[in-house]
Coordinates of N, CA and C and ligand atoms in Angstrom, one line a residue:
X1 N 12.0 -32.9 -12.9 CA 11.6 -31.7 -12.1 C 10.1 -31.8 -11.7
X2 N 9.8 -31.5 -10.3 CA 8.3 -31.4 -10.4 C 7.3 -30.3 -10.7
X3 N 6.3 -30.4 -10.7 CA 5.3 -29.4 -11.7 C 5.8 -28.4 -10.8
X4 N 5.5 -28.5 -9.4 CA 6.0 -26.8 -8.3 C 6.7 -26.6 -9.0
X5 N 8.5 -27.5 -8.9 CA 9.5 -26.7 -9.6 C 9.9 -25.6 -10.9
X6 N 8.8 -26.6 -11.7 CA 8.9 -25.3 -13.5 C 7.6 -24.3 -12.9
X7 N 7.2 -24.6 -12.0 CA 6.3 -23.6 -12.1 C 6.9 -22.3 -11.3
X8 N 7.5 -23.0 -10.5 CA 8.4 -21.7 -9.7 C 9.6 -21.1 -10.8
X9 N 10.3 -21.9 -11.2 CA 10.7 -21.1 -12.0 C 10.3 -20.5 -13.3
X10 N 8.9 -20.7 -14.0 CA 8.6 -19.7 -14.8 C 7.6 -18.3 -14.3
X11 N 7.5 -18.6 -13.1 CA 7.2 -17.4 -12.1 C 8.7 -16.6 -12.1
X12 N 9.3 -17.4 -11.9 CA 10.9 -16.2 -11.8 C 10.8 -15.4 -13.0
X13 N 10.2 -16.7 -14.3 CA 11.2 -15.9 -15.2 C 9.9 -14.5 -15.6
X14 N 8.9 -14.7 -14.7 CA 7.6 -13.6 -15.2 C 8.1 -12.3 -14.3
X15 N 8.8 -12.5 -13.4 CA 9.1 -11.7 -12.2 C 10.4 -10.7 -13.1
X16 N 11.6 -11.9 -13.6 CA 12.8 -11.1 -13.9 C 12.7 -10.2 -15.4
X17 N 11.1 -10.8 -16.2 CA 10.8 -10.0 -17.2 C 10.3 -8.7 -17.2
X18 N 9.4 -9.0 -15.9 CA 8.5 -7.7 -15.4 C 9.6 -6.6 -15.1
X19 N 10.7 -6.8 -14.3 CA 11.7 -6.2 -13.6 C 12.2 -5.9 -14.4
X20 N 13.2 -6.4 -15.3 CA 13.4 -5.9 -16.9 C 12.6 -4.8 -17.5
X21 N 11.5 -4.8 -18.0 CA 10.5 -3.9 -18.6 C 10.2 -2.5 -18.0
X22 N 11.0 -2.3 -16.5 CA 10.6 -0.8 -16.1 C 12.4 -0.8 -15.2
X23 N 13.3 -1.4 -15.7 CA 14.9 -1.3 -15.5 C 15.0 -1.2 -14.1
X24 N 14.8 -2.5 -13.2 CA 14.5 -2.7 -12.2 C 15.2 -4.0 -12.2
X25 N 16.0 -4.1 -11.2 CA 17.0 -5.2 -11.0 C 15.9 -6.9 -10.2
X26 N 15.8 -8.2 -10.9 CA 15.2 -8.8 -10.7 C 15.2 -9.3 -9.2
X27 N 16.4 -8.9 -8.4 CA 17.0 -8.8 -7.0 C 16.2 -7.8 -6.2
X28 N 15.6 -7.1 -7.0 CA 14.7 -6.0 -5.9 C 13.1 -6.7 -5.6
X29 N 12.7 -7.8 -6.4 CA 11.4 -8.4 -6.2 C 11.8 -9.7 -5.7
X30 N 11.4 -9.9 -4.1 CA 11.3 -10.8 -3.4 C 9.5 -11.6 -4.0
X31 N 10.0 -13.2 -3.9 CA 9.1 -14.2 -4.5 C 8.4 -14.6 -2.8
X32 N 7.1 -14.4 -2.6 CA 6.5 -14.6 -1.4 C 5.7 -16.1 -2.3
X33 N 5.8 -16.9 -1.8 CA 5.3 -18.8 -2.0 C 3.8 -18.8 -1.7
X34 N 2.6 -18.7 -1.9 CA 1.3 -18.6 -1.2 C 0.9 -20.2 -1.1
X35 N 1.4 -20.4 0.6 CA 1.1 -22.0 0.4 C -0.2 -22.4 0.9
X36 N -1.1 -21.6 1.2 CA -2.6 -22.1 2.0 C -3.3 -22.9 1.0
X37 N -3.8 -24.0 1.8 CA -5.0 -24.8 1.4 C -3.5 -26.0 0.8
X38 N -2.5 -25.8 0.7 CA -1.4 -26.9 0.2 C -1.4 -27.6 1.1
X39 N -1.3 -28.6 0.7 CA 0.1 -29.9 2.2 C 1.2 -29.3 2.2
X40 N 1.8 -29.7 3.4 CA 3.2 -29.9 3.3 C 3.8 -30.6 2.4
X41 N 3.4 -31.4 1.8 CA 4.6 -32.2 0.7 C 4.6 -30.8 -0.7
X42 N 3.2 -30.0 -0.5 CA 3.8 -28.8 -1.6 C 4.9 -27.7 -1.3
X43 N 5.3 -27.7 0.2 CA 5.7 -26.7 0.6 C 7.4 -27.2 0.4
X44 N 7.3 -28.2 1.0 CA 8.7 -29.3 0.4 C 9.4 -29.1 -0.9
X45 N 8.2 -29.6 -1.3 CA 9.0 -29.3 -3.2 C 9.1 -28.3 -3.8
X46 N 8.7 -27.1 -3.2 CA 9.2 -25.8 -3.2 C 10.6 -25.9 -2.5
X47 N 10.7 -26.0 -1.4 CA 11.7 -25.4 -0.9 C 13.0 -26.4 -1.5
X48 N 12.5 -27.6 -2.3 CA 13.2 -28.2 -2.6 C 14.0 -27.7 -4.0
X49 N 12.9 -26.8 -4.7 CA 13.4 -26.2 -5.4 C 13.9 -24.7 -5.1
X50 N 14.5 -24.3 -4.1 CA 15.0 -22.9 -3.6 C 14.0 -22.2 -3.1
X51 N 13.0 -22.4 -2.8 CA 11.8 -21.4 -2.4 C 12.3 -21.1 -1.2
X52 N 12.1 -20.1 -0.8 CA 12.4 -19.7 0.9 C 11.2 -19.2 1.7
X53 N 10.7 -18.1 1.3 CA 9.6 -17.4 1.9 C 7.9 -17.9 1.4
X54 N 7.2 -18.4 2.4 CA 6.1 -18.8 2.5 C 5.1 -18.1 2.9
X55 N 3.8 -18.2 2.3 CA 2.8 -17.5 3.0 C 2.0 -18.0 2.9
X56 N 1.2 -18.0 4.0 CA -0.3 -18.4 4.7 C -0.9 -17.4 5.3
X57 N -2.3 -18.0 5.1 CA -3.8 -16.8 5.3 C -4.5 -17.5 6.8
X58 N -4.2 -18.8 7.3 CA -5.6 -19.2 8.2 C -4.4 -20.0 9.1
X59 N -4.4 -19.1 10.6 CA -3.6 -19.4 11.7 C -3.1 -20.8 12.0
X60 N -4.5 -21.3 12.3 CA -4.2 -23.0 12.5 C -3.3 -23.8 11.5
X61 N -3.6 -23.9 10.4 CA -2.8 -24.4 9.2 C -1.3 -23.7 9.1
X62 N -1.2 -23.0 9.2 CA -0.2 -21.7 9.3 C 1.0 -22.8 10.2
X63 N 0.6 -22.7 11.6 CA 1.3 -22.8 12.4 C 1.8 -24.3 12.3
X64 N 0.4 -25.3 12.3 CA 0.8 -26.6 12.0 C 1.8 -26.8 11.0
X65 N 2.0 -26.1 9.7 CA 2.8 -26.4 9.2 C 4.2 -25.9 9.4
X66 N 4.4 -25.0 10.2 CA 5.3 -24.2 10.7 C 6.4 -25.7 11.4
X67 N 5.4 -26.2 12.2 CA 5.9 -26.7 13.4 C 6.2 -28.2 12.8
X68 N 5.9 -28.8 11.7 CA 5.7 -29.9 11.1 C 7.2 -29.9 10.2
X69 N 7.9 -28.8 9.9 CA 8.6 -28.5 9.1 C 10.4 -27.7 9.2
X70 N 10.2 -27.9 10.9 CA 11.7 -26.4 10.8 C 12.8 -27.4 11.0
X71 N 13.6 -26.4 10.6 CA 14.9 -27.2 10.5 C 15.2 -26.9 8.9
X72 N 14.3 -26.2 8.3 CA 14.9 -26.0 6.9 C 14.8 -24.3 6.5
X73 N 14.9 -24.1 7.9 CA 15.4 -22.2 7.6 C 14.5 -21.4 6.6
X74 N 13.2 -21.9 6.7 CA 12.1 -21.1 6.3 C 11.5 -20.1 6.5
X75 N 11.3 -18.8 5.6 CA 10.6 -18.0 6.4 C 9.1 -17.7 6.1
X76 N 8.1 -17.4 7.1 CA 6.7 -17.8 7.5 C 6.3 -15.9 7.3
X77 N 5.0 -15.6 6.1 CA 4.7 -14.6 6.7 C 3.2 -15.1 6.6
X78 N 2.3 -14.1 7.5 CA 1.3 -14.5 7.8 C 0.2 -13.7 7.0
X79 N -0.5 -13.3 5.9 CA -0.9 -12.4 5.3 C -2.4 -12.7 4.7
X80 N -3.0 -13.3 6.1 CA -4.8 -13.6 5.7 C -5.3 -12.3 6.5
X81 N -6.7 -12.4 7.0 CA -7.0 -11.3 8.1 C -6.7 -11.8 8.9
X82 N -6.6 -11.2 10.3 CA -6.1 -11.5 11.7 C -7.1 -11.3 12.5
X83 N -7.8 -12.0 13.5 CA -8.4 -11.6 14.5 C -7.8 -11.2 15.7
X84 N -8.3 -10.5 16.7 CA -7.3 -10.1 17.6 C -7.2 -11.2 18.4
X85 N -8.4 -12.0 19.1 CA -7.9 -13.3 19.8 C -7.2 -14.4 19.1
X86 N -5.9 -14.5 17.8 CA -5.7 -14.7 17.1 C -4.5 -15.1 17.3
X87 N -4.1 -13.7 18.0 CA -2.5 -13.0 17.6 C -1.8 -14.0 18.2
X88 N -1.5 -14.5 19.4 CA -0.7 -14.9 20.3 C 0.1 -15.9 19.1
X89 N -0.5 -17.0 18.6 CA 0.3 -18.0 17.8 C 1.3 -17.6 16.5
X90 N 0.5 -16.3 15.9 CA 1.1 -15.8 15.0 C 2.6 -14.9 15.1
X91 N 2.4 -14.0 16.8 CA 3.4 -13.4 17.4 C 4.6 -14.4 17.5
X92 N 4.0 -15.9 17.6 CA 4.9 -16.6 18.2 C 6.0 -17.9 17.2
X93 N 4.8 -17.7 16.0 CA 5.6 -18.6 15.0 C 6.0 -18.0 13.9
X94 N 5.6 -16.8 13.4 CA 5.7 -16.2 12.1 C 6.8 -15.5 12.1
X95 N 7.3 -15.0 10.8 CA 8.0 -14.2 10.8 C 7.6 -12.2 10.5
X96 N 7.0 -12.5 9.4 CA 6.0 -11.3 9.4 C 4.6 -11.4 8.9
X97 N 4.2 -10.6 9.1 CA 2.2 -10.2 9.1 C 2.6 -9.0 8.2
X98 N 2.0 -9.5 7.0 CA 1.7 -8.1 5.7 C -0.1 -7.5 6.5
X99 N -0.9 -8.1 7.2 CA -2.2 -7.6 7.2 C -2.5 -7.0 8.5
X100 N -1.4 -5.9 8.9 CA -2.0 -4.7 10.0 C -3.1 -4.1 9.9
X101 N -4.3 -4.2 10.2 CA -5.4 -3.0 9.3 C -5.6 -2.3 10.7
X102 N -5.3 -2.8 11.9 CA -5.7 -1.9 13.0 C -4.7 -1.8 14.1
X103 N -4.5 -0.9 15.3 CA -3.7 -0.4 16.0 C -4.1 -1.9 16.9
X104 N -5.2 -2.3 17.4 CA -5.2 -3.4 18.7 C -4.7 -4.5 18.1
X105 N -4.6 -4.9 17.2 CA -4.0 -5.9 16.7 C -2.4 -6.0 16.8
X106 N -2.4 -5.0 15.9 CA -0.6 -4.5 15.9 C 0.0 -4.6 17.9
X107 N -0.8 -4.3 18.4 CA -0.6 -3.7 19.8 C -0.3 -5.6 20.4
X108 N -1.4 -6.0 20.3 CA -1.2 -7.9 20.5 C 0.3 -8.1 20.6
X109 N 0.1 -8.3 18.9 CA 1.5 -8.5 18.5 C 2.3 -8.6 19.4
X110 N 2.9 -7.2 19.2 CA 3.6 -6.3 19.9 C 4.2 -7.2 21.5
X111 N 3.4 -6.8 21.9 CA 2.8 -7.8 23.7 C 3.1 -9.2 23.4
X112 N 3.1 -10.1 22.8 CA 2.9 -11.5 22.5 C 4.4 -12.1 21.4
X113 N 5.0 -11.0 21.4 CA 6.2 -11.7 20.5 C 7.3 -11.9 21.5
X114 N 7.7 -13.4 21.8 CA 8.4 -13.8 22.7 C 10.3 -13.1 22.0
X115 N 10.1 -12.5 23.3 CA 11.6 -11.7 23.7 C 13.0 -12.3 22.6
X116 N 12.9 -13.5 22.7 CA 14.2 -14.2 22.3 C 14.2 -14.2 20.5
X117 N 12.8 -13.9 19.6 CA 12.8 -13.9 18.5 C 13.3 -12.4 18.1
X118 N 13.6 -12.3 17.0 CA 13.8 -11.0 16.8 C 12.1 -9.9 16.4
X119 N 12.7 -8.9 16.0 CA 10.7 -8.3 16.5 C 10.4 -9.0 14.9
X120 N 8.5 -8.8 14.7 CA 7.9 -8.9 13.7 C 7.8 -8.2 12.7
X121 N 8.3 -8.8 11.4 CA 8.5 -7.7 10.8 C 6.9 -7.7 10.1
X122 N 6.5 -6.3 9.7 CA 4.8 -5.8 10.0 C 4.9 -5.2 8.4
X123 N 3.4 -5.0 7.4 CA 3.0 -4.4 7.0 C 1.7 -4.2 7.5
X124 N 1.5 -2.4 7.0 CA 0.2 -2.3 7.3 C -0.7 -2.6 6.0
X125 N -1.8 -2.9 5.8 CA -2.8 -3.5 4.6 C -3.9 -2.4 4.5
X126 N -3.7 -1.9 3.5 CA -4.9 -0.7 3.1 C -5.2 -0.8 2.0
X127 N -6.6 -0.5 1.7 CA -7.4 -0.7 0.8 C -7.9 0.2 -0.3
X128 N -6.8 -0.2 -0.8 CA -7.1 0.8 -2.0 C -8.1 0.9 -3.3
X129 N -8.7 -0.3 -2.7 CA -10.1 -0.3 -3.9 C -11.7 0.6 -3.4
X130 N -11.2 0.5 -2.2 CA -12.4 1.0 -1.7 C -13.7 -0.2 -1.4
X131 N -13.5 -1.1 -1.5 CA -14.7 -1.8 -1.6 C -15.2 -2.1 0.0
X132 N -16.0 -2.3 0.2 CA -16.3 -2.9 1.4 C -16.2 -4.2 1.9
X133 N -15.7 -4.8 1.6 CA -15.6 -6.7 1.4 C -14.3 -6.6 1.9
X134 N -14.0 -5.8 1.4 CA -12.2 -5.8 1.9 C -11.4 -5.6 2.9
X135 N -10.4 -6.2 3.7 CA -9.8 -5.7 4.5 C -8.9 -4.9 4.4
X136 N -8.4 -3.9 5.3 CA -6.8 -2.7 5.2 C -7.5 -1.8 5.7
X137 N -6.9 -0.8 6.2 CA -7.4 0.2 6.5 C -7.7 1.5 5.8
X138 N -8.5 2.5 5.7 CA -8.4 3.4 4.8 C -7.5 4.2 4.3
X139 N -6.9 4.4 3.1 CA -5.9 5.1 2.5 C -5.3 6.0 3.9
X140 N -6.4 6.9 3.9 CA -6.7 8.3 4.8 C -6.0 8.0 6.1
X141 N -5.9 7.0 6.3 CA -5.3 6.3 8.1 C -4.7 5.8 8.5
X142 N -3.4 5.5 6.9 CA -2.5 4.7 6.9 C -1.2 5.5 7.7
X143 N -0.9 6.9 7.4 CA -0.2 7.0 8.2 C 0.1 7.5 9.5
X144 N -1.0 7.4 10.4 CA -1.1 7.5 11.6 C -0.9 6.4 12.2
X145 N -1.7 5.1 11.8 CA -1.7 3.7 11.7 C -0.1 3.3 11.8
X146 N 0.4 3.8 10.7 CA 1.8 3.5 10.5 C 3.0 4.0 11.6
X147 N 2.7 5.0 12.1 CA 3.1 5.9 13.5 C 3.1 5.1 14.6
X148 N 1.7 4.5 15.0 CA 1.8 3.7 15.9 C 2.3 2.2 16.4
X149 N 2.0 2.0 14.5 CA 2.9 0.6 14.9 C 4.6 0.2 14.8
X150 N 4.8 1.8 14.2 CA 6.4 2.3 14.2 C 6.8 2.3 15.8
X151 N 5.9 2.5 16.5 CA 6.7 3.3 17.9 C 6.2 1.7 18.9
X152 N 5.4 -0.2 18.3 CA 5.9 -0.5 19.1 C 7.0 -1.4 19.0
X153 N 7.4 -1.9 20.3 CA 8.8 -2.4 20.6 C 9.6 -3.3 19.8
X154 N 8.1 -4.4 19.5 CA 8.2 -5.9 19.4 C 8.1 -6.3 17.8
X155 N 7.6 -5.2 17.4 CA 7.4 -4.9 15.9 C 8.1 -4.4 15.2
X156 N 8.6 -4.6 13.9 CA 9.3 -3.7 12.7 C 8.7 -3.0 11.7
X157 N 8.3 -2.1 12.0 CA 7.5 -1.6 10.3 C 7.7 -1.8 9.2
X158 N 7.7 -2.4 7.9 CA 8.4 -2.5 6.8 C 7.8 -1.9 5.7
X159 N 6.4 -1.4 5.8 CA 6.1 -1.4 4.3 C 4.3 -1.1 4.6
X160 N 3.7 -1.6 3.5 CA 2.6 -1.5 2.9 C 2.1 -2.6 2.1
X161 N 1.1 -3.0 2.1 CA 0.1 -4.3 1.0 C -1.0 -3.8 0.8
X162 N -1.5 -4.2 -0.3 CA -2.8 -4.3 -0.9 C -3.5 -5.3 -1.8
X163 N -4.7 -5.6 -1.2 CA -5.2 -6.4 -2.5 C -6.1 -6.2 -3.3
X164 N -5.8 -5.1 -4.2 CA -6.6 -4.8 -4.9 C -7.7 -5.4 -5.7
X165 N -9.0 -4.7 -6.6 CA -9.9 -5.8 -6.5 C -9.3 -6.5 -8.2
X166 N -9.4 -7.5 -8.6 CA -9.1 -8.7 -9.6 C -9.8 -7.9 -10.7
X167 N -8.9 -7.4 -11.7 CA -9.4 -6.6 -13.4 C -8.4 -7.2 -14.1
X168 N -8.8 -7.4 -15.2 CA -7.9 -8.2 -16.6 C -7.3 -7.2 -17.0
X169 N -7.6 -5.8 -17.6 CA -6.5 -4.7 -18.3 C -4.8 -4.2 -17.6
X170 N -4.4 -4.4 -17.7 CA -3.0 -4.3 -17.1 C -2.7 -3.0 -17.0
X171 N -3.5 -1.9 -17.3 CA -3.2 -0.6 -17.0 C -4.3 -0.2 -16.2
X172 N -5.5 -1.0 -16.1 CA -6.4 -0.7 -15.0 C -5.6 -1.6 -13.6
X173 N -5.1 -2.5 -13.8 CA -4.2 -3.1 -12.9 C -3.5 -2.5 -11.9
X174 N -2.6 -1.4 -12.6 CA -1.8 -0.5 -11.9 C -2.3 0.7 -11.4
X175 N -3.2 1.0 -12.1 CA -3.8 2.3 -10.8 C -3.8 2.1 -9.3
X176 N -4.1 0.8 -9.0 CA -4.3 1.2 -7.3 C -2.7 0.4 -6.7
X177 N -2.3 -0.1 -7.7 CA -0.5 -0.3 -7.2 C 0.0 1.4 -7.4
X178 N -0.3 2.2 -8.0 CA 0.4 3.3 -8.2 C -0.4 3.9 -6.7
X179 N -1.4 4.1 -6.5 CA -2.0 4.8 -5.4 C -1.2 4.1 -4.3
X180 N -0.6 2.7 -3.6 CA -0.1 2.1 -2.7 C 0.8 2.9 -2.9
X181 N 1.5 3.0 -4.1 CA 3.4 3.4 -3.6 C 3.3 4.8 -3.6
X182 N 2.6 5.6 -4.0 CA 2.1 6.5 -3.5 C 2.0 7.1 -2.5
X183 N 1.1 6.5 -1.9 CA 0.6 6.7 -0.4 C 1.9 6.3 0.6
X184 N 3.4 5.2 -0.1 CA 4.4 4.9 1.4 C 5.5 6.0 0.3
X185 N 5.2 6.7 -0.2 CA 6.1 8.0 -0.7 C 5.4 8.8 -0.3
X186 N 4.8 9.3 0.5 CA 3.9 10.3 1.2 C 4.3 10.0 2.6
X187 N 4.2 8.7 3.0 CA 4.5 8.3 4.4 C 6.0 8.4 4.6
X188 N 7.2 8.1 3.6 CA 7.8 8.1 3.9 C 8.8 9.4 3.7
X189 N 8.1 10.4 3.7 CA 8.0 12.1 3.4 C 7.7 12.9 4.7
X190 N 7.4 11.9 5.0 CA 6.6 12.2 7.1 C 7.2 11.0 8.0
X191 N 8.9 10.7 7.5 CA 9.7 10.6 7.9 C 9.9 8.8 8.7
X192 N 8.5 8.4 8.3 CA 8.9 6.6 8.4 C 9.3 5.9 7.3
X193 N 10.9 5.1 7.4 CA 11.6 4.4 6.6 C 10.3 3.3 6.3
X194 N 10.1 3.1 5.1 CA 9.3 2.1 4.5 C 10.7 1.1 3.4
X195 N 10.7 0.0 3.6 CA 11.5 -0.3 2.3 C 11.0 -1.5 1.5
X196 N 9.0 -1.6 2.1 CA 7.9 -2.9 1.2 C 6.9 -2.4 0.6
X197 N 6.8 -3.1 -0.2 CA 5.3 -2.9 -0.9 C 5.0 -4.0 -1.3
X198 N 4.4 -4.9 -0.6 CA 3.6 -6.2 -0.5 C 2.1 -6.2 -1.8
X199 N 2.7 -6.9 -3.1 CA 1.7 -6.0 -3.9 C 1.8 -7.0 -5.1
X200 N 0.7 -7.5 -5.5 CA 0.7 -8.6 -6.9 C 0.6 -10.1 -6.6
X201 N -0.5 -10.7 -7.3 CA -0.5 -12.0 -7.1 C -0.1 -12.6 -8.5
X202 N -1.1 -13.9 -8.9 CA -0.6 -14.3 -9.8 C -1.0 -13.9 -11.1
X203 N -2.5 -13.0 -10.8 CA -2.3 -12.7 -12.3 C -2.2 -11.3 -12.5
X204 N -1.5 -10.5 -11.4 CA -1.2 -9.3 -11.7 C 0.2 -8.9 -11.3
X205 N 0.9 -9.8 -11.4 CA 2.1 -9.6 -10.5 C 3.3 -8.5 -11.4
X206 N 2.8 -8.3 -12.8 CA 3.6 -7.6 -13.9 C 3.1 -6.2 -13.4
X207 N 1.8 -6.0 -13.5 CA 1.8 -4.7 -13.1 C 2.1 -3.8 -11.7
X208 N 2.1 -5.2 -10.6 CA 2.5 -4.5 -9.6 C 3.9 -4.3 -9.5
X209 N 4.7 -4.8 -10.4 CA 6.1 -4.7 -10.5 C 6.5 -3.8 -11.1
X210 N 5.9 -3.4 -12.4 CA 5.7 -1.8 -12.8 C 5.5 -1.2 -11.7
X211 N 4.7 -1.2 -10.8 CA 4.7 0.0 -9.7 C 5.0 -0.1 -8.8
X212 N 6.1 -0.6 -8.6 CA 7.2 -0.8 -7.5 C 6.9 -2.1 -6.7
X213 N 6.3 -2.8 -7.1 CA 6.5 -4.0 -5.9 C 7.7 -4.4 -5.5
X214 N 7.9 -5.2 -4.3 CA 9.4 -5.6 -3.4 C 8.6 -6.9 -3.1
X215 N 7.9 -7.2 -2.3 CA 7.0 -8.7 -2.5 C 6.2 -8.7 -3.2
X216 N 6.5 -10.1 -4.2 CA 4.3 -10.2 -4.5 C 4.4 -11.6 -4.1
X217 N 3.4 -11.6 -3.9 CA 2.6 -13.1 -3.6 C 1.7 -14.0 -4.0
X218 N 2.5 -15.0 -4.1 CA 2.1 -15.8 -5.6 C 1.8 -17.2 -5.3
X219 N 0.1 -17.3 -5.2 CA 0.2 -19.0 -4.7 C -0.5 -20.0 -6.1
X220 N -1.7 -19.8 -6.8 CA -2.0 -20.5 -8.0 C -1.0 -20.6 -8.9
X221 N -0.2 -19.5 -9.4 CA 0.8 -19.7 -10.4 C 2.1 -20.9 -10.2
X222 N 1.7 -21.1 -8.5 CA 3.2 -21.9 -8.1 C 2.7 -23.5 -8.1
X223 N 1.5 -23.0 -7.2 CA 0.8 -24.3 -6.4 C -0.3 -25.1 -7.2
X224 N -1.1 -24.2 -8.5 CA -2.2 -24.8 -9.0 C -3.4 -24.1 -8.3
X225 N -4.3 -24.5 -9.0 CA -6.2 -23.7 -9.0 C -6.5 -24.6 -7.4
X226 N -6.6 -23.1 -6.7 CA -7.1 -24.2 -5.1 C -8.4 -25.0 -5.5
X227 N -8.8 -25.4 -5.0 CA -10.2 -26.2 -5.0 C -11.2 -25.3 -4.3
X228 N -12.3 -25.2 -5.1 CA -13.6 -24.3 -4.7 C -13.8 -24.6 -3.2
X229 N -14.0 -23.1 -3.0 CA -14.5 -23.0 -1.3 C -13.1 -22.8 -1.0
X230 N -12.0 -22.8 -1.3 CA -10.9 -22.4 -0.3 C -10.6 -21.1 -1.1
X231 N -10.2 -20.2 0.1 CA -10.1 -18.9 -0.6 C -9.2 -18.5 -1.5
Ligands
PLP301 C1 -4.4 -16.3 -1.8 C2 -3.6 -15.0 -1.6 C3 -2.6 -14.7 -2.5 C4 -2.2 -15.6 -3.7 O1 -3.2 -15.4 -4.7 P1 -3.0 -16.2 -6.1 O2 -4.0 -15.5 -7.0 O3 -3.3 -17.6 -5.9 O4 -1.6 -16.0 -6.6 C5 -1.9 -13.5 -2.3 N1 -2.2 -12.7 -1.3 C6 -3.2 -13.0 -0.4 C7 -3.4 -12.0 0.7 C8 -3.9 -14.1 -0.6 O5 -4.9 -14.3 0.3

């Protein structure tokens, strides 16, 4: 087996323990692949070992590898920040964008997702640490935000992400996973179907699973320590 492979599966078995621990079926946490800064021959031996869902942060790479690879029924989400002169490639190869933080972006999208794909499936990204370094949009504006990108065409609303800021205590962990599912049980009280919470990487992925995560996104635990300077 290769190193991806035991590593993907002792990722499962951290996922089906976590899921276990708060009687949550290990079927309800979808495994999101974080393949940025990889080659393709990492993405391979993933999918060689059942990996399906992939994610990338930086368009160009994103798509190159998109296009380097189909034919093996992959799905692509796109969950770095987005620029708006950005969107067109991402409308056009991805499957979904966890990092909505603003209406003209979403609106791109929207406009730029060729007819024949089905729409994109969208989260919106709010920041629940508060920091300024960070992208999402403010707790306070998620669901207005979320209103508008409900009502366009080309898009599917699904959910919510956050990337909270990086703490070792596992109960300081969950505070701002509890504030995310929070905030799409509030939104979804004001009558938009939510059914994501895009939430946990790899060294927090237990706690966000305590707090309801549906994706986490897991690229060191799968892929190995990127190399300095890549994000
Ligand atoms: C890089 C990245 C991840 C994966 O982080 P790891 O700590 O390597 O698991 C998840 N989500 C986003 C948005 C990222 O940029």
């Amino acid at each position: 087996m290769s190193a991806i492979a035991d590593n993907l599966q002792a990722v499962r078995a951290r996922i089906s323990n976590a899921a276990a621990a708060v009687g949550r079926s290990p079927e309800s946490v979808r495994l999101l692949a974080v393949s940025k800064t990889w080659p393709l021959s990492c993405v391979v031996d993933a999918a060689e070992a059942g990996q399906r869902a992939f994610g990338e942060n930086y368009v160009q790479e994103g798509i190159d590898k998109i296009a380097s690879i189909s034919g093996r029924n992959l799905e692509w989400h796109f969950i770095g920040p987005l620029q708006s002169n950005k969107t067109k490639p991402v409308a056009e190869h991805f499957d979904w964008v966890h990092s909505i933080d603003r209406l003209r972006v979403a609106e791109r999208l929207s406009a730029q997702r060729p007819t024949y794909l089905p729409p994109l499936q969208v989260c919106v990204q709010v920041n629940v640490s508060g920091e300024a370094t960070k992208s999402g949009c403010a707790p306070d504006a998620a669901l207005e935000l979320c209103r508008a990108v409900a009502a366009l065409p080309s898009l599917q609303l699904r959910g919510l992400m956050a990337i909270p800021e990086p703490v070792d205590d596992v109960q300081a962990q969950r505070l701002p996973f509890r504030h995310l599912r929070q905030l799409s049980e509030r939104i979804q009280a004001a009558g938009l179907p939510l059914d994501t919470l895009s939430m946990g990487m790899s060294h927090d992925l237990e706690a966000a699973i305590a707090e309801g995560a549906t994706i986490v996104r897991i690229g060191t635990a799968i892929f190995g320590q990127r190399s300095s300077g890549n994000a």
